[in-house]
Amino acid sequence: MIWDTWKKGFDAWESATAKLMEEMLKSPAVLWPSGAMLTGAMKAKTAYDRAVSQWVGAAGVATKRDQERMLHAIHQLESKLLDLEEKLSQKNA
Amino acid sequence: MKRLLNLAARVTRPAPVGTTPADVVLRENKWKLLRYRRPAGSPPPRETPVLLVPSLINRHYVMDLLPDRSMAADLVARGHDVYCIDWGTPEDEDRFVTFDDVCDRYLGRAIRHVASTSPRSKAHLLGYCLGGTLAVIHAAARPEHVASLLLLAAPVRFKNEGSLLEAWTQSPTFGVRPVVEAFGNVPWQLMQSAFHMLRPTLNLSKLVHLLDRAESGEFLDGFFALETWGNDNVSFPGACFERYIEELYRQDLLARGEFRLSGRPVKLGAITCPVMAVTFEHDNIVPAASASCALDMVSSTDKVHLHLPGGHVGAVVSRGAQRSLWPKLSEFFAARDADAAPQRVEARRVAKAPAEPAPREPAPREPAHVAPPGRGHTNGHANGHTNGHAKAEAPIVDKKRKARAVASPAARKKRATRSP
């Protein structure tokens, strides 16, 4: 009984709070500065990563991005091989 | 006391998610094509196989959640030959994987493979959430192997006035490219935080409802399975994410008919196969209007709209869904199993309020924590994803070589009758 009453109160509070927070999170007054902060932080991270990779690259070592490009190229080659395999099996059919 | 014992018993053992036996029949980069095994001695499957296309940011096993609550197993039991794409886990190098790679190259290969097992050279597509968006885009650009299209809470129109997700993505100060440049793949933690913010009180609400219903072992099993799935998210390939947000969310190019897939125009009017759109009344991730509008855009004469109570995930995996939704999915495919199916007239019908309604979810949120048969639950399974995924992988057997060796004389002869 006590639990049920408490739960009804909780549900009402939760629903009202969620609605309020949704309005707040939709508001440009919150959304725009948050977006700007996130974008700024991302740009700072990118600049830092770029500086580090330039330094590593200058030492003649493959950077993380180089390795990613290489691996991606290998995956693309694999895909092209699968394309060829499909075409070949169609031609043989 | 019983509630506490029930909880303790389940917290200590991982939820048995994604356990329906399946074979890997195709593999490329990180994605795999799974084929669910049919029980020994079962009759031959229906003519046209079904391909399940899950969302990119969640694990595929939401469609195979628990042994006794698996949509995939249900379809298999109803006589369908069921395949499912497991998109896998993108790694750092997959930041360059584009939307065209996923929606055209990968999905296309899966569809061609599945269709090649059918005498019709066609497959039924069932796309869930973003998987449905991928399926509808692919079907519009390359309709040749698509027998029918079933869109389960799949967004097509992304401009939804009042939607919180739309407000965030439309915010002029939020830059998609800086996020992609900084991280490569968009981290699942970032996306999950965003989904948490859709209803910040949800976790607390789930905790209360968990305590409230902890006496039911069945509820707890469903709860922990969904929590395992909800915490087992994957990052979004960077280049793909950028195009998804910029062109689909921000510019709404798909609904405007201006989207292009690998250079091909994507006009939904090019879809003429049977189409079914399933929408949910309390779906705050994909509002019903955003998904049902697909039916107004396709040229199909055979189209069905099913509108059910429930939320984005709960209505698909709950006990209610097992009774009300899954049979309808199977009926839709079965009625369109062969080319010589009875003539169908335009069947645009809206079914509301099934006999046993699916439960309403306590709140919106895609990747995590949506109530299974009941309402709320807690985020009490932070590490569940590792165990859950390991479980999901367990019954899968790699048949890659077998799949590649399809050029047997019999298979060649069979293929000769198929369109290229």
Coordinates of C-alpha atoms in Angstrom, one line a residue:
Chain A
M1 CA 0.0 0.0 0.0
I2 CA 2.7 2.5 1.0
W3 CA 4.8 1.3 -1.9
D4 CA 2.0 1.7 -4.4
T5 CA 1.3 5.2 -3.2
W6 CA 4.9 6.1 -3.3
K7 CA 5.3 4.7 -6.7
K8 CA 2.3 6.7 -8.1
G9 CA 4.0 9.8 -6.7
F10 CA 7.3 8.8 -8.2
D11 CA 5.7 8.2 -11.6
A12 CA 4.1 11.6 -11.6
W13 CA 7.4 13.2 -10.5
E14 CA 9.4 11.3 -13.2
S15 CA 7.0 12.2 -15.9
A16 CA 6.9 15.9 -15.0
T17 CA 10.7 16.1 -14.6
A18 CA 11.3 14.3 -17.9
K19 CA 9.0 16.7 -19.7
L20 CA 10.7 19.7 -18.1
M21 CA 14.1 18.4 -19.0
E22 CA 13.1 17.7 -22.5
E23 CA 11.9 21.3 -22.9
M24 CA 15.2 22.5 -21.4
L25 CA 17.3 20.3 -23.6
K26 CA 15.4 21.5 -26.7
S27 CA 15.9 25.1 -25.8
P28 CA 18.4 27.0 -28.0
A29 CA 19.7 28.6 -24.8
V30 CA 21.0 25.3 -23.7
L31 CA 21.5 23.6 -27.1
W32 CA 23.5 26.2 -28.9
P33 CA 26.2 26.7 -26.2
S34 CA 26.5 22.9 -25.7
G35 CA 26.9 22.3 -29.4
A36 CA 29.5 25.1 -29.6
M37 CA 31.4 23.6 -26.6
L38 CA 31.3 20.1 -28.1
T39 CA 32.5 21.3 -31.5
G40 CA 35.2 23.4 -29.9
A41 CA 36.4 20.4 -27.9
M42 CA 36.5 18.2 -31.0
K43 CA 38.4 20.8 -33.0
A44 CA 41.0 21.1 -30.1
K45 CA 41.4 17.3 -30.1
T46 CA 41.8 17.2 -33.8
A47 CA 44.5 19.9 -33.7
Y48 CA 46.3 18.1 -30.9
D49 CA 46.2 14.7 -32.8
R50 CA 47.4 16.4 -36.0
A51 CA 50.3 18.0 -34.2
V52 CA 51.3 14.7 -32.7
S53 CA 51.0 12.8 -36.0
Q54 CA 53.1 15.5 -37.8
W55 CA 55.8 15.0 -35.2
V56 CA 55.6 11.3 -35.5
G57 CA 55.5 11.5 -39.3
A58 CA 58.6 13.8 -39.3
A59 CA 60.5 11.0 -37.6
G60 CA 59.7 8.8 -40.5
V61 CA 57.3 6.6 -38.6
A62 CA 53.9 5.6 -40.0
T63 CA 51.2 7.6 -38.2
K64 CA 48.0 6.1 -36.9
R65 CA 46.1 7.7 -39.8
D66 CA 48.6 6.1 -42.3
Q67 CA 47.9 2.7 -40.8
E68 CA 44.2 3.2 -40.9
R69 CA 44.4 4.2 -44.5
M70 CA 46.5 1.1 -45.3
L71 CA 44.1 -1.2 -43.5
H72 CA 41.1 0.4 -45.2
A73 CA 42.8 -0.1 -48.6
I74 CA 43.2 -3.8 -47.8
H75 CA 39.5 -4.1 -46.9
Q76 CA 38.6 -2.4 -50.2
L77 CA 40.8 -4.8 -52.0
E78 CA 39.0 -7.7 -50.3
S79 CA 35.7 -6.2 -51.3
K80 CA 36.9 -5.9 -54.9
L81 CA 38.0 -9.5 -54.9
L82 CA 34.6 -10.6 -53.6
D83 CA 33.0 -8.5 -56.4
L84 CA 35.2 -10.3 -58.9
E85 CA 34.4 -13.7 -57.4
E86 CA 30.7 -12.9 -57.7
K87 CA 31.1 -11.9 -61.3
L88 CA 33.1 -15.0 -62.1
S89 CA 30.6 -17.3 -60.6
Q90 CA 27.9 -15.6 -62.6
K91 CA 29.9 -16.0 -65.8
N92 CA 30.6 -19.6 -65.0
A93 CA 27.0 -20.3 -64.3
Chain B
M1 CA 13.1 -11.1 0.2
K2 CA 12.1 -13.1 -2.9
R3 CA 12.7 -10.0 -5.0
L4 CA 16.2 -9.7 -3.7
L5 CA 17.0 -13.4 -4.3
N6 CA 15.6 -13.2 -7.8
L7 CA 17.7 -10.2 -8.5
A8 CA 20.9 -11.7 -7.0
A9 CA 20.4 -14.9 -9.0
R10 CA 20.2 -13.0 -12.3
V11 CA 22.9 -10.4 -11.6
T12 CA 25.5 -13.1 -11.2
R13 CA 24.8 -14.9 -14.5
P14 CA 24.9 -13.4 -17.9
A15 CA 21.7 -13.2 -19.9
P16 CA 21.6 -15.9 -22.6
V17 CA 21.1 -13.5 -25.6
G18 CA 21.4 -14.4 -29.2
T19 CA 21.6 -18.1 -28.8
T20 CA 19.6 -19.4 -31.8
P21 CA 22.1 -21.5 -33.7
A22 CA 23.3 -19.8 -36.9
D23 CA 26.0 -20.3 -39.5
V24 CA 28.2 -17.6 -40.9
V25 CA 27.7 -17.9 -44.7
L26 CA 29.4 -14.8 -45.8
R27 CA 32.0 -12.4 -44.3
E28 CA 33.5 -9.1 -45.5
N29 CA 35.4 -6.6 -43.5
K30 CA 33.7 -6.7 -40.1
W31 CA 30.2 -7.7 -41.2
K32 CA 28.9 -11.2 -41.4
L33 CA 25.8 -12.8 -42.9
L34 CA 24.2 -15.3 -40.5
R35 CA 21.8 -18.0 -41.5
Y36 CA 19.7 -19.4 -38.8
R37 CA 19.6 -23.2 -38.6
R38 CA 16.4 -25.0 -39.2
P39 CA 15.7 -27.8 -36.7
A40 CA 16.5 -31.3 -38.0
G41 CA 13.5 -32.9 -39.6
S42 CA 11.6 -29.7 -40.3
P43 CA 9.8 -29.4 -43.7
P44 CA 11.5 -27.5 -46.5
P45 CA 11.4 -23.8 -45.9
R46 CA 9.2 -21.3 -47.9
E47 CA 10.4 -20.3 -51.3
T48 CA 11.6 -16.9 -50.6
P49 CA 14.2 -16.4 -47.8
V50 CA 14.0 -13.5 -45.3
L51 CA 16.9 -11.2 -44.7
L52 CA 16.9 -9.3 -41.4
V53 CA 18.7 -5.9 -41.5
P54 CA 19.4 -4.5 -38.0
S55 CA 20.5 -1.0 -37.1
L56 CA 24.2 -0.2 -37.5
I57 CA 24.6 1.1 -34.0
N58 CA 23.1 -1.8 -32.1
R59 CA 23.9 -5.5 -32.1
H60 CA 21.8 -7.7 -34.4
Y61 CA 20.7 -10.0 -31.6
V62 CA 17.8 -7.8 -30.6
M63 CA 16.0 -9.9 -33.2
D64 CA 17.2 -13.0 -31.4
L65 CA 17.0 -11.8 -27.8
L66 CA 16.3 -14.9 -25.7
P67 CA 15.8 -18.5 -26.5
D68 CA 12.1 -18.3 -25.9
R69 CA 11.7 -14.7 -27.1
S70 CA 13.5 -14.6 -30.5
M71 CA 11.9 -13.0 -33.5
A72 CA 14.4 -14.8 -35.8
A73 CA 13.6 -18.2 -34.2
D74 CA 9.9 -17.5 -34.5
L75 CA 10.2 -16.8 -38.2
V76 CA 12.3 -20.0 -38.6
A77 CA 9.6 -22.0 -36.7
R78 CA 7.0 -20.6 -39.1
G79 CA 8.8 -22.1 -42.0
H80 CA 11.0 -19.2 -43.3
D81 CA 14.6 -19.5 -44.2
V82 CA 16.0 -16.6 -42.1
Y83 CA 19.3 -14.7 -42.6
C84 CA 20.5 -11.8 -40.5
I85 CA 23.3 -9.3 -41.0
D86 CA 25.7 -8.9 -38.1
W87 CA 27.4 -5.5 -38.8
G88 CA 30.2 -6.4 -36.4
T89 CA 32.4 -3.9 -34.5
P90 CA 34.0 -1.2 -36.6
E91 CA 37.7 -0.6 -35.9
D92 CA 39.8 2.5 -36.3
E93 CA 40.3 2.0 -40.0
D94 CA 36.6 1.8 -40.6
R95 CA 36.4 5.6 -40.2
F96 CA 36.6 5.7 -44.0
V97 CA 33.7 3.3 -44.5
T98 CA 31.0 5.3 -46.3
F99 CA 27.3 5.1 -46.4
D100 CA 27.5 3.7 -50.0
D101 CA 29.8 1.0 -48.7
V102 CA 27.3 -0.1 -46.1
C103 CA 24.1 0.4 -47.9
D104 CA 25.1 -0.5 -51.4
R105 CA 28.2 -2.8 -51.3
Y106 CA 27.7 -4.7 -48.1
L107 CA 23.9 -4.8 -48.0
G108 CA 23.8 -5.5 -51.7
R109 CA 26.1 -8.4 -51.4
A110 CA 24.0 -9.9 -48.6
I111 CA 20.8 -9.5 -50.6
R112 CA 22.3 -11.1 -53.7
H113 CA 23.7 -14.0 -51.6
V114 CA 20.3 -14.6 -49.9
A115 CA 18.4 -14.2 -53.2
S116 CA 20.7 -16.7 -54.9
T117 CA 19.3 -19.4 -52.6
S118 CA 15.7 -18.8 -53.9
P119 CA 14.2 -20.0 -57.2
R120 CA 12.8 -16.5 -57.5
S121 CA 16.2 -14.9 -57.1
K122 CA 14.6 -12.6 -54.6
A123 CA 14.6 -12.1 -50.9
H124 CA 12.2 -10.5 -48.4
L125 CA 13.8 -7.7 -46.5
L126 CA 13.0 -6.9 -42.9
G127 CA 14.7 -3.7 -41.8
Y128 CA 14.5 -2.5 -38.2
C129 CA 15.2 1.1 -37.3
L130 CA 18.2 2.4 -39.2
G131 CA 18.4 -1.1 -40.8
G132 CA 15.0 -0.3 -42.4
T133 CA 16.3 3.0 -43.7
L134 CA 19.2 1.2 -45.3
A135 CA 16.8 -1.5 -46.7
V136 CA 14.4 1.1 -48.2
I137 CA 17.2 3.1 -49.8
H138 CA 18.7 0.0 -51.3
A139 CA 15.4 -1.3 -52.5
A140 CA 14.7 2.0 -54.2
A141 CA 18.1 2.1 -56.0
R142 CA 18.4 -1.6 -56.8
P143 CA 15.0 -3.3 -56.6
E144 CA 15.8 -6.4 -58.7
H145 CA 16.3 -8.9 -55.9
V146 CA 13.8 -7.5 -53.4
A147 CA 10.6 -9.6 -53.1
S148 CA 9.0 -7.5 -50.4
L149 CA 10.0 -4.8 -47.9
L150 CA 9.0 -4.8 -44.3
L151 CA 10.0 -1.6 -42.4
L152 CA 9.9 -2.0 -38.7
A153 CA 10.1 1.5 -37.1
A154 CA 12.3 2.7 -39.9
P155 CA 12.7 6.4 -40.3
V156 CA 12.2 7.7 -43.8
R157 CA 11.3 11.4 -43.1
F158 CA 13.8 12.8 -40.7
K159 CA 12.2 16.3 -40.3
N160 CA 9.9 15.8 -37.3
E161 CA 8.9 18.9 -35.6
G162 CA 9.3 18.7 -31.9
S163 CA 11.5 15.7 -31.8
L164 CA 14.5 16.1 -29.4
L165 CA 16.8 14.2 -31.7
E166 CA 15.9 16.5 -34.6
A167 CA 16.5 19.6 -32.4
W168 CA 20.0 18.3 -31.6
T169 CA 21.0 17.4 -35.1
Q170 CA 19.6 20.7 -36.5
S171 CA 21.4 22.8 -33.9
P172 CA 23.6 25.2 -36.0
T173 CA 26.5 25.0 -33.5
F174 CA 26.8 21.2 -33.6
G175 CA 29.4 20.3 -36.2
V176 CA 29.3 16.7 -37.4
R177 CA 32.6 16.9 -39.2
P178 CA 34.6 18.0 -36.2
V179 CA 33.3 15.0 -34.2
V180 CA 34.2 12.6 -37.1
E181 CA 37.6 14.2 -37.5
A182 CA 38.3 14.0 -33.8
F183 CA 37.2 10.4 -33.2
G184 CA 37.2 8.7 -36.6
N185 CA 34.3 6.4 -35.7
V186 CA 31.7 8.1 -33.6
P187 CA 32.1 6.4 -30.2
W188 CA 29.2 4.5 -29.0
Q189 CA 29.6 6.1 -25.6
L190 CA 28.9 9.5 -27.2
M191 CA 25.8 8.2 -28.9
Q192 CA 24.6 6.4 -25.8
S193 CA 25.0 9.5 -23.7
A194 CA 22.9 11.3 -26.2
F195 CA 20.2 8.7 -26.0
H196 CA 20.4 8.9 -22.2
M197 CA 19.8 12.6 -22.5
L198 CA 16.5 11.9 -24.3
R199 CA 15.1 11.0 -20.9
P200 CA 17.6 11.6 -18.1
T201 CA 15.3 10.2 -15.5
L202 CA 14.9 6.9 -17.2
N203 CA 17.5 5.0 -15.3
L204 CA 16.0 6.0 -12.0
S205 CA 12.5 5.0 -13.3
K206 CA 13.8 1.7 -14.4
L207 CA 15.3 1.0 -11.0
V208 CA 12.0 1.6 -9.4
H209 CA 10.1 -0.6 -11.8
L210 CA 12.7 -3.3 -11.5
L211 CA 12.2 -3.4 -7.8
D212 CA 8.5 -3.3 -8.3
R213 CA 8.4 -6.3 -10.6
A214 CA 11.4 -8.3 -9.3
E215 CA 9.2 -11.1 -8.1
S216 CA 8.6 -12.2 -11.7
G217 CA 11.5 -14.3 -13.0
E218 CA 10.3 -13.9 -16.5
F219 CA 10.3 -10.1 -16.2
L220 CA 13.8 -10.2 -14.9
D221 CA 15.1 -12.5 -17.6
G222 CA 13.7 -10.1 -20.2
F223 CA 15.0 -7.1 -18.3
F224 CA 18.5 -8.3 -18.1
A225 CA 18.6 -9.5 -21.7
L226 CA 17.5 -6.1 -22.9
E227 CA 20.0 -4.4 -20.5
T228 CA 22.8 -6.6 -21.9
W229 CA 21.8 -5.7 -25.5
G230 CA 21.3 -2.0 -24.5
N231 CA 24.8 -1.7 -23.1
D232 CA 26.4 -3.6 -26.0
N233 CA 26.5 -0.8 -28.5
V234 CA 28.9 -0.3 -31.4
S235 CA 30.5 2.8 -32.7
F236 CA 29.4 4.4 -36.0
P237 CA 31.8 4.4 -39.0
G238 CA 32.8 8.1 -39.3
A239 CA 32.3 8.8 -43.0
C240 CA 29.0 6.9 -42.9
F241 CA 27.8 8.9 -39.8
E242 CA 28.7 12.2 -41.4
R243 CA 26.5 11.5 -44.5
Y244 CA 23.7 10.0 -42.4
I245 CA 23.4 13.1 -40.2
E246 CA 24.1 15.7 -42.9
E247 CA 22.1 14.3 -45.8
L248 CA 19.3 12.3 -44.1
Y249 CA 18.8 14.1 -40.7
R250 CA 19.7 17.7 -41.6
Q251 CA 18.7 17.9 -45.3
D252 CA 16.1 15.2 -45.3
L253 CA 17.2 14.2 -48.8
L254 CA 15.6 10.8 -48.8
A255 CA 12.1 12.1 -48.3
R256 CA 12.8 14.9 -50.8
G257 CA 13.8 12.3 -53.4
E258 CA 17.3 13.9 -53.8
F259 CA 19.4 11.2 -52.0
R260 CA 21.9 9.3 -54.1
L261 CA 23.4 5.8 -53.5
S262 CA 26.7 5.2 -55.2
G263 CA 25.7 8.0 -57.7
R264 CA 22.3 6.4 -58.4
P265 CA 19.2 8.5 -57.6
V266 CA 17.1 7.1 -54.8
K267 CA 13.5 7.7 -55.6
L268 CA 11.1 5.8 -53.3
G269 CA 8.6 5.8 -56.1
A270 CA 10.9 3.2 -57.8
I271 CA 9.7 0.7 -55.2
T272 CA 7.0 -1.5 -56.6
C273 CA 7.2 -4.6 -54.4
P274 CA 4.9 -5.2 -51.5
V275 CA 5.7 -2.9 -48.6
M276 CA 4.6 -3.1 -45.0
A277 CA 5.4 -0.4 -42.5
V278 CA 5.1 -1.1 -38.8
T279 CA 5.0 1.9 -36.5
F280 CA 4.6 2.2 -32.7
E281 CA 2.4 4.5 -30.8
H282 CA 4.9 5.4 -28.1
D283 CA 8.0 5.4 -30.2
N284 CA 9.9 8.6 -29.5
I285 CA 13.0 7.5 -31.4
V286 CA 11.2 7.1 -34.7
P287 CA 7.8 8.8 -34.6
A288 CA 5.1 7.0 -36.5
A289 CA 4.7 9.7 -39.1
S290 CA 8.4 9.5 -39.9
A291 CA 8.1 5.8 -40.7
S292 CA 4.7 5.5 -42.2
C293 CA 5.3 8.2 -44.8
A294 CA 7.2 5.5 -46.8
L295 CA 3.9 4.1 -47.9
D296 CA 2.9 7.3 -49.4
M297 CA 6.1 7.6 -51.4
V298 CA 6.4 4.1 -52.9
S299 CA 4.6 3.1 -56.1
S300 CA 3.6 -0.3 -54.7
T301 CA -0.1 -1.3 -55.0
D302 CA 0.3 -3.8 -52.2
K303 CA 1.1 -1.9 -49.0
V304 CA 0.1 -2.4 -45.4
H305 CA 0.4 -0.1 -42.4
L306 CA 0.4 -1.7 -39.0
H307 CA 0.3 0.7 -36.1
L308 CA 0.7 -0.9 -32.7
P309 CA 0.9 0.3 -29.1
G310 CA 4.3 0.2 -27.5
G311 CA 7.7 1.8 -27.8
H312 CA 10.7 1.5 -30.2
V313 CA 12.2 -1.7 -28.7
G314 CA 9.7 -3.1 -26.2
A315 CA 7.0 -3.5 -28.9
V316 CA 9.4 -5.6 -31.0
V317 CA 10.8 -7.9 -28.4
S318 CA 8.2 -8.2 -25.7
R319 CA 5.8 -11.1 -24.9
G320 CA 3.1 -9.0 -26.4
A321 CA 5.1 -8.7 -29.7
Q322 CA 5.4 -12.4 -29.7
R323 CA 1.7 -12.7 -29.8
S324 CA 0.6 -9.8 -31.8
L325 CA 3.5 -8.6 -34.0
W326 CA 5.6 -11.6 -35.0
P327 CA 2.7 -13.7 -36.5
K328 CA 1.8 -10.7 -38.7
L329 CA 5.3 -10.4 -40.0
S330 CA 5.3 -14.0 -41.0
E331 CA 1.9 -13.8 -42.5
F332 CA 3.0 -10.8 -44.6
F333 CA 6.0 -12.8 -46.0
A334 CA 4.0 -16.0 -46.4
A335 CA 1.3 -14.4 -48.5
R336 CA 4.0 -13.0 -50.8
D337 CA 6.2 -16.0 -50.9
A338 CA 5.9 -16.9 -54.6
D339 CA 5.5 -14.8 -57.7
A340 CA 2.2 -16.6 -58.4
A341 CA 0.7 -15.3 -55.2
P342 CA -3.0 -14.4 -55.4
Q343 CA -3.7 -11.0 -57.0
R344 CA -3.7 -8.4 -54.3
V345 CA -5.5 -5.2 -54.4
E346 CA -4.3 -2.1 -52.7
A347 CA -4.4 -3.0 -49.1
R348 CA -3.5 0.1 -47.2
R349 CA -4.9 -0.7 -43.8
V350 CA -4.2 0.5 -40.4
A351 CA -4.4 -2.0 -37.6
K352 CA -4.6 -0.5 -34.2
A353 CA -4.7 -2.0 -30.8
P354 CA -4.1 -5.7 -31.2
A355 CA -5.9 -8.3 -29.0
E356 CA -3.0 -8.3 -26.6
P357 CA -1.3 -5.0 -26.7
A358 CA 2.4 -4.7 -26.3
P359 CA 3.5 -3.0 -23.2
R360 CA 4.3 0.6 -23.1
E361 CA 7.8 1.6 -22.5
P362 CA 8.6 4.0 -19.7
A363 CA 10.5 6.4 -21.9
P364 CA 12.2 6.8 -25.2
R365 CA 15.6 5.6 -26.0
E366 CA 17.1 3.5 -28.7
P367 CA 20.2 1.6 -27.8
A368 CA 19.5 1.0 -24.1
H369 CA 17.3 0.0 -21.4
V370 CA 13.8 -0.3 -22.8
A371 CA 11.4 -2.2 -20.8
P372 CA 10.6 -5.7 -22.1
P373 CA 7.3 -7.1 -20.9
G374 CA 6.8 -4.4 -18.4
R375 CA 7.8 -0.8 -17.9
G376 CA 11.0 0.3 -16.3
H377 CA 14.2 -1.2 -15.3
T378 CA 17.6 -0.3 -14.2
N379 CA 21.0 0.2 -15.7
G380 CA 22.5 -2.5 -13.6
H381 CA 24.4 -4.5 -16.1
A382 CA 27.3 -2.3 -17.1
N383 CA 29.6 -5.1 -18.1
G384 CA 26.9 -7.3 -19.6
H385 CA 27.8 -6.5 -23.2
T386 CA 31.0 -8.5 -23.1
N387 CA 29.4 -11.6 -21.8
G388 CA 26.3 -11.2 -23.9
H389 CA 28.3 -10.8 -27.1
A390 CA 30.5 -13.8 -26.4
K391 CA 27.3 -15.8 -25.8
A392 CA 25.9 -14.5 -29.1
E393 CA 28.9 -15.6 -31.0
A394 CA 29.0 -19.1 -29.5
P395 CA 26.6 -21.1 -31.7
I396 CA 27.8 -19.5 -34.9
V397 CA 29.9 -21.7 -37.2
D398 CA 32.0 -20.2 -40.0
K399 CA 30.8 -21.5 -43.3
K400 CA 32.7 -18.9 -45.4
R401 CA 34.5 -21.4 -47.5
K402 CA 31.3 -23.4 -48.0
A403 CA 29.6 -20.2 -49.1
R404 CA 32.3 -19.5 -51.6
A405 CA 32.2 -22.9 -53.0
V406 CA 28.7 -22.6 -54.3
A407 CA 29.9 -23.1 -57.9
S408 CA 29.1 -26.8 -57.8
P409 CA 27.6 -28.1 -61.1
A410 CA 24.1 -28.2 -59.6
A411 CA 24.4 -24.7 -58.2
R412 CA 25.8 -23.4 -61.5
K413 CA 22.8 -24.9 -63.3
K414 CA 20.5 -23.3 -60.9
R415 CA 22.1 -20.0 -61.2
A416 CA 21.9 -20.1 -65.0
T417 CA 18.2 -19.4 -64.6
R418 CA 18.7 -16.3 -62.5
S419 CA 19.1 -12.8 -63.5
P420 CA 22.6 -11.4 -63.1

